[in-house]
Amino acid sequence: MRIAKEELFNFPLKKIGIFGASGSIGKQALSIIKDHSNELKVEALCVNSSSDFLYEAVKEFHPRYVGINFIKDNHPLIRYCSLNNIQLFIGKDSASKIIEISNLNIALNAIVGSIGLDITLGLIGRCEILALANKESLVVGGGLVQESMNNHSTKLIPVDSEHSAIYQCMLGEKTDNLQKVYLTGSGGPFLTRNLKTFNSITVEEAVNHPNWSMGQKISVDSATMMNKALEWIEAIRIFQIKPDQIEIIIHPESIIHSMVEFVDGSYKAQLGSPDMRVAIQYALLGGERKNSSFPRLSFTEQLSYNFFPVDYNRFPILFLVKQWEKEGGNRIPIMSIANDIVVGQFLKREIRFVDIIPKIEKTVEKFANNSSLTKEELAKLTSQIQHYLGV
Ligand code: NDP
Ligand code: MG
């Protein structure tokens, strides 16, 4: 008889579900789970269509539940799961079905794009800790997520490095004592590029981030600084702070992941190498600190850290997002939905880099109204925007 490790040591392994396991964040999460296999166990893995990756991960981590939206009928993963008593769900509702039946301690939403909202909403109330990387779900469905969080005990730990930093800075502090948040951003690959050459920016140049290695969509978002616009909204929603309490500052070295200022003129910052594994591990361990081999900083080699104000002419989305948040209604959700689509078009080389933000602006102007959206209305709006943008 095989005795489960948890029974042997009477020490329950935390059951982890990873949604978006084949992406940049998902893969790093798996490497962390491997390093902490005495505490963490992969219970569920979900991807969109990366069947070969999923097959290898299933063989290595032996989850109980596996979900994939698209897979060939004869893929060996299907036979492997059936022979090994692993429940495999196939189809667009595969992740939702797993959320319904699994009993997760910690769930990581590492899906990319506004489509991640369904997973975020599904997971609230179904797991103890929601490790949230999918910032778009907070942007597109902020009110819905907040409402659901208020009705359930699930704890949200942000994975986004800036929000993980703010979260850590606020531990032990009273929210009322928070005066200001400084949301740092590297400025991406085009911080100093001559504006006259923006017309000729290629996909390769846009995804080549100077400090972070990330998925393609967020890399383009970093190049337009839409990523910081999304993060500005993400910070408002997670920490329930007023928009004018958050200042975006350019910090090209990406060492200070964000800072907070308190009413007494004291500041706290969270620092580290630009390595997402630190924030992912922190969230997966429920806010516990454990040894790691991640790169360390040297304060004698790196002698200066720089900060600059935002250049709104270079990054107009940072001006627009503030205007749209002030105007309210459905503008911010439209921004995120449209961004998913036009970034996809840029990555397919159908539009130019300089077309991305103007197309989003036009879409917001076209569909803007002052209503706040239900989940059903959001789905309807998404298909209208897809149609408008030619998808
Ligand atoms: P990637 O593009 O690398 O990976 C995306 C993942 O989502 C893949 O596993 C993909 O599966 C899956 N996926 C895509 N669409 C669907 C769908 N419809 N249903 C189920 N799964 C889907 O993204 P990243 O890892 O870079 O980013 C993930 C999220 O984390 C984003 O919201 C991003 O903004 C955020 N984030 C990322 C950081 C980073 O360093 N990468 C840093 C901070 C935040 P498949 O492979 O099958 O397509
Ligand atoms: Mg970030």
CSV table of C-alpha atoms and ligand atoms in Angstrom, one decimal:
chain,number,residue,atom,x,y,z
A,1,MET,CA,0.0,0.0,0.0
A,2,ARG,CA,1.3,3.5,-0.9
A,3,ILE,CA,1.0,5.9,1.9
A,4,ALA,CA,0.6,9.5,0.9
A,5,LYS,CA,3.4,11.8,2.1
A,6,GLU,CA,0.9,14.0,3.9
A,7,GLU,CA,-0.4,11.0,5.9
A,8,LEU,CA,3.1,9.8,6.7
A,9,PHE,CA,4.2,13.1,8.2
A,10,ASN,CA,0.7,14.1,9.4
A,11,PHE,CA,1.6,17.4,7.7
A,12,PRO,CA,-1.0,18.4,5.1
A,13,LEU,CA,0.4,19.4,1.7
A,14,LYS,CA,-1.2,22.5,0.4
A,15,LYS,CA,-3.1,21.7,-2.8
A,16,ILE,CA,-2.4,24.1,-5.6
A,17,GLY,CA,-4.3,24.8,-8.8
A,18,ILE,CA,-2.5,26.6,-11.6
A,19,PHE,CA,-4.7,28.2,-14.3
A,20,GLY,CA,-2.4,29.2,-17.2
A,21,ALA,CA,0.2,26.6,-16.2
A,22,SER,CA,2.0,26.8,-19.6
A,23,GLY,CA,2.7,30.5,-19.5
A,24,SER,CA,5.6,32.5,-18.2
A,25,ILE,CA,4.1,32.8,-14.7
A,26,GLY,CA,2.7,29.3,-14.7
A,27,LYS,CA,6.0,27.7,-15.5
A,28,GLN,CA,7.8,29.7,-12.9
A,29,ALA,CA,5.2,28.6,-10.4
A,30,LEU,CA,5.7,25.0,-11.2
A,31,SER,CA,9.5,25.4,-10.6
A,32,ILE,CA,8.7,26.9,-7.2
A,33,ILE,CA,6.4,24.1,-6.3
A,34,LYS,CA,9.1,21.6,-7.2
A,35,ASP,CA,11.5,23.4,-4.8
A,36,HIS,CA,8.9,23.2,-2.0
A,37,SER,CA,7.5,19.8,-2.7
A,38,ASN,CA,7.4,19.1,1.1
A,39,GLU,CA,4.7,21.7,1.5
A,40,LEU,CA,3.0,22.2,-1.9
A,41,LYS,CA,1.4,19.8,-4.3
A,42,VAL,CA,0.0,20.4,-7.7
A,43,GLU,CA,-3.7,19.4,-7.6
A,44,ALA,CA,-4.9,21.0,-10.8
A,45,LEU,CA,-3.4,22.2,-14.1
A,46,CYS,CA,-5.2,24.2,-16.8
A,47,VAL,CA,-4.0,25.6,-20.1
A,48,ASN,CA,-5.6,26.8,-23.3
A,49,SER,CA,-4.0,24.6,-26.0
A,50,SER,CA,-0.4,23.8,-25.0
A,51,SER,CA,-1.1,20.1,-25.0
A,52,ASP,CA,2.6,18.9,-25.2
A,53,PHE,CA,3.7,21.1,-22.3
A,54,LEU,CA,0.7,19.9,-20.3
A,55,TYR,CA,1.5,16.3,-21.0
A,56,GLU,CA,5.0,16.7,-19.7
A,57,ALA,CA,3.8,18.6,-16.6
A,58,VAL,CA,1.2,16.0,-15.8
A,59,LYS,CA,3.8,13.2,-16.0
A,60,GLU,CA,6.0,15.2,-13.7
A,61,PHE,CA,3.6,16.6,-11.1
A,62,HIS,CA,0.7,14.0,-11.1
A,63,PRO,CA,-2.2,16.4,-10.6
A,64,ARG,CA,-5.6,15.1,-9.8
A,65,TYR,CA,-7.4,17.4,-12.3
A,66,VAL,CA,-6.3,18.6,-15.7
A,67,GLY,CA,-8.0,21.0,-18.0
A,68,ILE,CA,-7.4,22.1,-21.6
A,69,ASN,CA,-9.6,24.0,-24.0
A,70,PHE,CA,-8.3,22.6,-27.2
A,71,ILE,CA,-6.5,19.3,-27.8
A,72,LYS,CA,-6.2,16.8,-30.7
A,73,ASP,CA,-8.4,13.6,-30.3
A,74,ASN,CA,-5.4,11.3,-30.4
A,75,HIS,CA,-3.0,13.2,-28.1
A,76,PRO,CA,-1.2,10.9,-25.7
A,77,LEU,CA,-2.2,13.1,-22.7
A,78,ILE,CA,-5.8,11.7,-23.1
A,79,ARG,CA,-4.7,8.1,-22.7
A,80,TYR,CA,-2.2,8.9,-20.0
A,81,CYS,CA,-4.8,10.6,-17.9
A,82,SER,CA,-7.3,7.7,-18.3
A,83,LEU,CA,-4.6,5.1,-17.4
A,84,ASN,CA,-3.5,7.1,-14.3
A,85,ASN,CA,-6.8,8.0,-12.8
A,86,ILE,CA,-6.4,11.7,-13.6
A,87,GLN,CA,-9.6,13.6,-14.4
A,88,LEU,CA,-9.1,15.3,-17.7
A,89,PHE,CA,-11.6,18.0,-18.8
A,90,ILE,CA,-11.6,19.2,-22.4
A,91,GLY,CA,-13.3,22.2,-23.8
A,92,LYS,CA,-13.9,25.9,-23.0
A,93,ASP,CA,-15.5,25.3,-19.7
A,94,SER,CA,-12.7,22.9,-18.5
A,95,ALA,CA,-11.2,25.3,-16.0
A,96,SER,CA,-14.7,26.2,-14.6
A,97,LYS,CA,-15.5,22.5,-14.1
A,98,ILE,CA,-12.3,21.9,-12.2
A,99,ILE,CA,-12.9,24.9,-10.0
A,100,GLU,CA,-16.4,23.5,-9.2
A,101,ILE,CA,-15.2,20.0,-8.1
A,102,SER,CA,-11.7,20.6,-6.8
A,103,ASN,CA,-10.8,21.5,-3.2
A,104,LEU,CA,-7.9,23.9,-3.6
A,105,ASN,CA,-6.0,25.6,-0.8
A,106,ILE,CA,-4.3,27.9,-3.2
A,107,ALA,CA,-5.2,28.8,-6.7
A,108,LEU,CA,-2.9,30.8,-9.1
A,109,ASN,CA,-4.7,32.7,-11.9
A,110,ALA,CA,-2.0,33.1,-14.4
A,111,ILE,CA,-4.2,33.2,-17.5
A,112,VAL,CA,-3.5,36.1,-19.8
A,113,GLY,CA,-6.1,38.7,-20.8
A,114,SER,CA,-9.6,39.8,-19.8
A,115,ILE,CA,-10.9,36.3,-20.3
A,116,GLY,CA,-9.3,35.6,-16.9
A,117,LEU,CA,-12.2,37.3,-15.2
A,118,ASP,CA,-14.3,34.1,-15.2
A,119,ILE,CA,-11.5,32.2,-13.5
A,120,THR,CA,-11.0,34.9,-10.9
A,121,LEU,CA,-14.8,35.0,-10.1
A,122,GLY,CA,-15.0,31.2,-10.1
A,123,LEU,CA,-12.1,30.9,-7.7
A,124,ILE,CA,-13.4,33.4,-5.1
A,125,GLY,CA,-15.1,31.3,-2.5
A,126,ARG,CA,-13.6,28.1,-3.8
A,127,CYS,CA,-10.0,28.4,-2.5
A,128,GLU,CA,-8.4,29.7,0.6
A,129,ILE,CA,-5.9,31.9,-1.2
A,130,LEU,CA,-6.2,33.4,-4.6
A,131,ALA,CA,-2.7,34.2,-5.9
A,132,LEU,CA,-3.7,36.7,-8.6
A,133,ALA,CA,-1.4,37.3,-11.6
A,134,ASN,CA,-4.2,38.0,-14.0
A,135,LYS,CA,-4.4,41.8,-13.5
A,136,GLU,CA,-6.9,42.1,-16.4
A,137,SER,CA,-9.6,40.4,-14.4
A,138,LEU,CA,-9.5,43.2,-11.8
A,139,VAL,CA,-9.5,45.9,-14.5
A,140,VAL,CA,-12.3,44.5,-16.6
A,141,GLY,CA,-14.5,43.3,-13.7
A,142,GLY,CA,-13.3,45.4,-10.7
A,143,GLY,CA,-16.7,45.9,-9.2
A,144,LEU,CA,-17.8,42.3,-9.7
A,145,VAL,CA,-14.5,40.9,-8.2
A,146,GLN,CA,-14.8,43.3,-5.2
A,147,GLU,CA,-18.4,42.3,-4.6
A,148,SER,CA,-17.6,38.6,-4.7
A,149,MET,CA,-14.5,39.1,-2.4
A,150,ASN,CA,-16.8,40.9,0.2
A,151,ASN,CA,-19.0,37.9,0.3
A,152,HIS,CA,-16.3,35.2,0.7
A,153,SER,CA,-13.4,34.5,2.9
A,154,THR,CA,-10.9,33.8,0.1
A,155,LYS,CA,-7.8,35.9,0.7
A,156,LEU,CA,-6.2,37.6,-2.3
A,157,ILE,CA,-2.5,37.8,-2.5
A,158,PRO,CA,-1.2,39.7,-5.6
A,159,VAL,CA,1.4,38.2,-7.7
A,160,ASP,CA,2.2,41.3,-9.8
A,161,SER,CA,5.5,42.5,-8.4
A,162,GLU,CA,4.3,46.1,-7.7
A,163,HIS,CA,1.2,45.0,-5.9
A,164,SER,CA,3.1,42.3,-4.0
A,165,ALA,CA,5.4,45.1,-2.9
A,166,ILE,CA,2.5,47.3,-1.8
A,167,TYR,CA,0.9,44.4,0.0
A,168,GLN,CA,4.1,43.6,1.9
A,169,CYS,CA,4.6,47.3,2.7
A,170,MET,CA,1.1,47.5,4.2
A,171,LEU,CA,1.5,44.5,6.5
A,172,GLY,CA,1.1,45.6,10.1
A,173,GLU,CA,0.0,49.1,9.0
A,174,LYS,CA,-3.4,50.8,9.3
A,175,THR,CA,-5.0,51.6,5.9
A,176,ASP,CA,-6.0,55.0,7.2
A,177,ASN,CA,-2.4,55.9,7.7
A,178,LEU,CA,-1.5,55.3,4.0
A,179,GLN,CA,-1.1,58.7,2.3
A,180,LYS,CA,0.3,57.7,-1.1
A,181,VAL,CA,1.5,54.8,-3.2
A,182,TYR,CA,4.4,55.1,-5.6
A,183,LEU,CA,3.8,52.6,-8.4
A,184,THR,CA,7.2,52.1,-10.1
A,185,GLY,CA,7.6,51.1,-13.8
A,186,SER,CA,10.8,50.6,-15.8
A,187,GLY,CA,9.5,52.5,-18.8
A,188,GLY,CA,10.0,49.4,-21.0
A,189,PRO,CA,12.1,49.1,-24.1
A,190,PHE,CA,11.2,52.5,-25.6
A,191,LEU,CA,11.8,54.8,-22.6
A,192,THR,CA,14.5,56.7,-24.4
A,193,ARG,CA,13.9,55.8,-28.1
A,194,ASN,CA,13.5,58.7,-30.5
A,195,LEU,CA,9.8,59.4,-30.9
A,196,LYS,CA,10.3,60.0,-34.6
A,197,THR,CA,11.2,56.3,-35.0
A,198,PHE,CA,8.1,54.9,-33.2
A,199,ASN,CA,6.5,54.3,-36.7
A,200,SER,CA,9.0,51.5,-37.4
A,201,ILE,CA,8.9,49.6,-34.1
A,202,THR,CA,8.9,45.9,-34.8
A,203,VAL,CA,7.3,43.1,-32.8
A,204,GLU,CA,10.8,41.8,-31.8
A,205,GLU,CA,11.7,45.2,-30.5
A,206,ALA,CA,8.5,45.6,-28.5
A,207,VAL,CA,8.7,42.2,-26.8
A,208,ASN,CA,12.3,42.7,-25.8
A,209,HIS,CA,11.9,44.1,-22.3
A,210,PRO,CA,15.1,45.4,-20.8
A,211,ASN,CA,14.6,43.9,-17.2
A,212,TRP,CA,11.9,41.3,-17.1
A,213,SER,CA,11.3,38.1,-19.1
A,214,MET,CA,7.6,37.8,-19.6
A,215,GLY,CA,4.8,36.5,-21.9
A,216,GLN,CA,4.3,38.3,-25.2
A,217,LYS,CA,1.1,40.2,-24.3
A,218,ILE,CA,2.4,41.8,-21.1
A,219,SER,CA,5.7,42.6,-22.9
A,220,VAL,CA,3.9,44.7,-25.5
A,221,ASP,CA,1.8,46.2,-22.6
A,222,SER,CA,5.1,47.2,-21.0
A,223,ALA,CA,6.3,48.8,-24.2
A,224,THR,CA,3.1,51.0,-24.6
A,225,MET,CA,3.0,51.3,-20.8
A,226,MET,CA,-0.6,50.0,-20.9
A,227,ASN,CA,0.8,47.5,-18.3
A,228,LYS,CA,1.3,50.4,-15.9
A,229,ALA,CA,-2.2,51.7,-16.7
A,230,LEU,CA,-3.6,48.3,-15.9
A,231,GLU,CA,-1.6,48.2,-12.7
A,232,TRP,CA,-2.7,51.6,-11.7
A,233,ILE,CA,-6.3,50.3,-11.8
A,234,GLU,CA,-5.3,47.1,-10.2
A,235,ALA,CA,-3.8,49.0,-7.2
A,236,ILE,CA,-7.0,51.1,-6.9
A,237,ARG,CA,-9.1,48.0,-6.8
A,238,ILE,CA,-7.0,45.8,-4.6
A,239,PHE,CA,-6.1,48.3,-2.0
A,240,GLN,CA,-9.3,50.4,-2.2
A,241,ILE,CA,-7.4,53.7,-2.5
A,242,LYS,CA,-8.3,56.9,-4.3
A,243,PRO,CA,-6.9,57.4,-7.8
A,244,ASP,CA,-5.0,60.5,-6.8
A,245,GLN,CA,-3.3,58.6,-4.0
A,246,ILE,CA,-1.3,56.6,-6.6
A,247,GLU,CA,1.6,58.2,-8.5
A,248,ILE,CA,3.3,56.3,-11.3
A,249,ILE,CA,7.0,56.9,-11.4
A,250,ILE,CA,9.6,55.7,-13.8
A,251,HIS,CA,12.4,53.6,-12.2
A,252,PRO,CA,14.4,52.1,-15.0
A,253,GLU,CA,16.4,49.6,-12.8
A,254,SER,CA,13.2,47.7,-11.6
A,255,ILE,CA,14.7,47.2,-8.2
A,256,ILE,CA,12.2,49.1,-6.1
A,257,HIS,CA,9.0,47.2,-6.9
A,258,SER,CA,6.8,50.0,-5.3
A,259,MET,CA,6.7,52.2,-2.3
A,260,VAL,CA,4.2,53.6,0.2
A,261,GLU,CA,4.1,56.9,2.0
A,262,PHE,CA,2.4,57.2,5.4
A,263,VAL,CA,0.8,60.2,7.0
A,264,ASP,CA,3.7,60.8,9.3
A,265,GLY,CA,6.1,61.3,6.4
A,266,SER,CA,7.6,57.8,6.7
A,267,TYR,CA,8.1,55.6,3.6
A,268,LYS,CA,8.4,51.9,3.1
A,269,ALA,CA,9.7,50.2,-0.1
A,270,GLN,CA,10.0,46.6,-1.2
A,271,LEU,CA,13.1,45.8,-3.2
A,272,GLY,CA,14.5,42.8,-5.0
A,273,SER,CA,16.0,41.7,-8.3
A,274,PRO,CA,13.6,41.8,-11.2
A,275,ASP,CA,12.7,38.2,-10.9
A,276,MET,CA,9.0,37.3,-10.7
A,277,ARG,CA,9.7,34.1,-8.8
A,278,VAL,CA,10.1,36.1,-5.6
A,279,ALA,CA,6.5,37.4,-5.8
A,280,ILE,CA,5.2,34.1,-7.1
A,281,GLN,CA,6.8,32.1,-4.2
A,282,TYR,CA,5.5,34.7,-1.7
A,283,ALA,CA,1.9,34.3,-2.9
A,284,LEU,CA,2.1,30.4,-3.2
A,285,LEU,CA,3.4,30.2,0.3
A,286,GLY,CA,0.5,32.3,1.5
A,287,GLY,CA,2.8,35.2,2.5
A,288,GLU,CA,5.4,33.0,4.3
A,289,ARG,CA,9.1,33.6,3.7
A,290,LYS,CA,11.2,30.5,2.8
A,291,ASN,CA,14.8,30.1,1.6
A,292,SER,CA,15.4,30.6,-2.1
A,293,SER,CA,18.3,30.6,-4.5
A,294,PHE,CA,16.9,33.7,-6.4
A,295,PRO,CA,19.4,36.4,-7.3
A,296,ARG,CA,20.4,38.8,-4.5
A,297,LEU,CA,21.1,42.5,-4.8
A,298,SER,CA,24.5,44.0,-4.3
A,299,PHE,CA,24.3,47.5,-2.8
A,300,THR,CA,28.0,48.1,-3.3
A,301,GLU,CA,28.0,47.2,-7.0
A,302,GLN,CA,24.7,49.0,-8.0
A,303,LEU,CA,25.4,52.4,-6.6
A,304,SER,CA,22.4,54.5,-7.8
A,305,TYR,CA,18.8,54.0,-8.5
A,306,ASN,CA,16.9,56.5,-10.7
A,307,PHE,CA,13.4,57.9,-10.6
A,308,PHE,CA,11.7,60.1,-13.3
A,309,PRO,CA,8.2,61.5,-13.8
A,310,VAL,CA,6.1,60.0,-16.6
A,311,ASP,CA,6.4,61.5,-20.0
A,312,TYR,CA,2.7,61.5,-21.1
A,313,ASN,CA,3.6,62.5,-24.6
A,314,ARG,CA,5.5,59.3,-25.0
A,315,PHE,CA,3.1,57.1,-23.1
A,316,PRO,CA,-0.4,58.7,-23.7
A,317,ILE,CA,-2.3,55.7,-22.2
A,318,LEU,CA,-1.2,56.9,-18.7
A,319,PHE,CA,-3.1,60.1,-19.2
A,320,LEU,CA,-6.1,58.4,-20.9
A,321,VAL,CA,-6.5,55.8,-18.2
A,322,LYS,CA,-6.8,58.5,-15.5
A,323,GLN,CA,-9.4,60.3,-17.6
A,324,TRP,CA,-11.4,57.1,-18.2
A,325,GLU,CA,-11.3,56.1,-14.5
A,326,LYS,CA,-12.6,59.6,-13.6
A,327,GLU,CA,-15.4,59.4,-16.1
A,328,GLY,CA,-16.3,55.9,-14.9
A,329,GLY,CA,-19.0,53.7,-16.4
A,330,ASN,CA,-17.7,51.0,-18.8
A,331,ARG,CA,-14.6,52.9,-20.0
A,332,ILE,CA,-11.9,51.0,-18.1
A,333,PRO,CA,-13.3,47.5,-19.0
A,334,ILE,CA,-13.5,48.6,-22.7
A,335,MET,CA,-9.8,49.7,-22.5
A,336,SER,CA,-8.7,46.3,-21.3
A,337,ILE,CA,-10.9,44.3,-23.7
A,338,ALA,CA,-9.8,46.4,-26.7
A,339,ASN,CA,-6.2,46.2,-25.6
A,340,ASP,CA,-6.3,42.4,-25.6
A,341,ILE,CA,-7.5,42.5,-29.2
A,342,VAL,CA,-5.2,45.1,-30.7
A,343,VAL,CA,-2.1,43.7,-29.0
A,344,GLY,CA,-3.0,40.4,-30.5
A,345,GLN,CA,-3.3,42.1,-33.9
A,346,PHE,CA,0.1,43.8,-33.4
A,347,LEU,CA,1.7,40.5,-32.5
A,348,LYS,CA,0.3,39.0,-35.7
A,349,ARG,CA,1.8,42.0,-37.5
A,350,GLU,CA,-1.6,43.2,-38.7
A,351,ILE,CA,-1.2,46.7,-37.2
A,352,ARG,CA,1.7,48.9,-36.3
A,353,PHE,CA,2.9,49.6,-32.7
A,354,VAL,CA,1.8,53.2,-33.0
A,355,ASP,CA,-1.8,52.1,-33.9
A,356,ILE,CA,-2.3,50.3,-30.6
A,357,ILE,CA,-3.3,53.2,-28.3
A,358,PRO,CA,-5.3,55.2,-30.9
A,359,LYS,CA,-7.3,52.1,-31.7
A,360,ILE,CA,-8.1,51.6,-28.0
A,361,GLU,CA,-9.0,55.3,-27.7
A,362,LYS,CA,-11.4,55.0,-30.7
A,363,THR,CA,-13.0,51.9,-29.2
A,364,VAL,CA,-13.6,53.5,-25.8
A,365,GLU,CA,-15.1,56.6,-27.6
A,366,LYS,CA,-17.4,54.3,-29.6
A,367,PHE,CA,-18.8,52.2,-26.8
A,368,ALA,CA,-18.4,54.4,-23.7
A,369,ASN,CA,-21.4,54.9,-21.5
A,370,ASN,CA,-22.0,55.3,-17.8
A,371,SER,CA,-23.4,51.9,-16.9
A,372,SER,CA,-21.6,49.5,-14.7
A,373,LEU,CA,-21.7,46.0,-16.2
A,374,THR,CA,-22.9,42.6,-15.2
A,375,LYS,CA,-21.0,39.5,-16.2
A,376,GLU,CA,-23.5,38.9,-19.1
A,377,GLU,CA,-23.3,42.5,-20.3
A,378,LEU,CA,-19.5,42.3,-20.2
A,379,ALA,CA,-19.6,39.1,-22.4
A,380,LYS,CA,-21.9,40.9,-24.9
A,381,LEU,CA,-19.8,44.0,-24.9
A,382,THR,CA,-16.7,41.9,-25.6
A,383,SER,CA,-18.2,40.3,-28.7
A,384,GLN,CA,-19.3,43.8,-29.9
A,385,ILE,CA,-15.8,45.1,-29.5
A,386,GLN,CA,-14.3,42.1,-31.2
A,387,HIS,CA,-16.7,42.7,-34.2
A,388,TYR,CA,-15.8,46.4,-34.2
A,389,LEU,CA,-12.1,45.7,-34.2
A,390,GLY,CA,-12.4,43.1,-37.0
A,391,VAL,CA,-11.9,39.8,-35.1
B,1,NDP,P1,1.7,33.9,-21.1
B,1,NDP,O1,1.2,34.4,-22.4
B,1,NDP,O2,3.1,33.5,-21.0
B,1,NDP,O3,0.8,32.6,-20.6
B,1,NDP,C1,-0.6,32.7,-20.6
B,1,NDP,C2,-1.2,31.4,-20.1
B,1,NDP,O4,-2.6,31.6,-20.1
B,1,NDP,C3,-0.9,30.2,-20.9
B,1,NDP,O5,-0.8,29.1,-20.0
B,1,NDP,C4,-2.1,30.0,-21.8
B,1,NDP,O6,-2.3,28.7,-22.2
B,1,NDP,C5,-3.2,30.4,-20.8
B,1,NDP,N1,-4.4,30.9,-21.5
B,1,NDP,C6,-4.5,31.8,-22.4
B,1,NDP,N2,-5.8,31.9,-22.8
B,1,NDP,C7,-6.5,31.0,-22.1
B,1,NDP,C8,-7.9,30.7,-22.0
B,1,NDP,N3,-8.8,31.2,-22.8
B,1,NDP,N4,-8.2,29.7,-21.1
B,1,NDP,C9,-7.3,29.1,-20.3
B,1,NDP,N5,-6.0,29.4,-20.4
B,1,NDP,C10,-5.6,30.4,-21.2
B,1,NDP,O7,1.3,35.0,-20.0
B,1,NDP,P2,2.1,35.5,-18.7
B,1,NDP,O8,2.5,34.3,-17.9
B,1,NDP,O9,3.2,36.4,-19.1
B,1,NDP,O10,1.0,36.4,-17.9
B,1,NDP,C11,-0.1,35.8,-17.3
B,1,NDP,C12,-0.8,36.8,-16.5
B,1,NDP,O11,0.1,37.3,-15.4
B,1,NDP,C13,-1.2,38.1,-17.3
B,1,NDP,O12,-2.3,38.6,-16.8
B,1,NDP,C14,0.0,39.1,-17.0
B,1,NDP,O13,-0.4,40.4,-17.1
B,1,NDP,C15,0.3,38.7,-15.5
B,1,NDP,N6,1.7,39.0,-15.1
B,1,NDP,C16,2.7,38.4,-15.8
B,1,NDP,C17,4.0,38.7,-15.4
B,1,NDP,C18,5.1,38.0,-16.1
B,1,NDP,O14,6.3,38.2,-15.7
B,1,NDP,N7,4.9,37.2,-17.1
B,1,NDP,C19,4.3,39.7,-14.4
B,1,NDP,C20,3.1,40.2,-13.7
B,1,NDP,C21,1.9,39.9,-14.1
B,1,NDP,P3,-1.7,28.2,-23.6
B,1,NDP,O15,-0.2,28.1,-23.4
B,1,NDP,O16,-2.3,26.8,-23.8
B,1,NDP,O17,-2.0,29.2,-24.7
B,2,MG,MG,3.9,44.4,-12.7
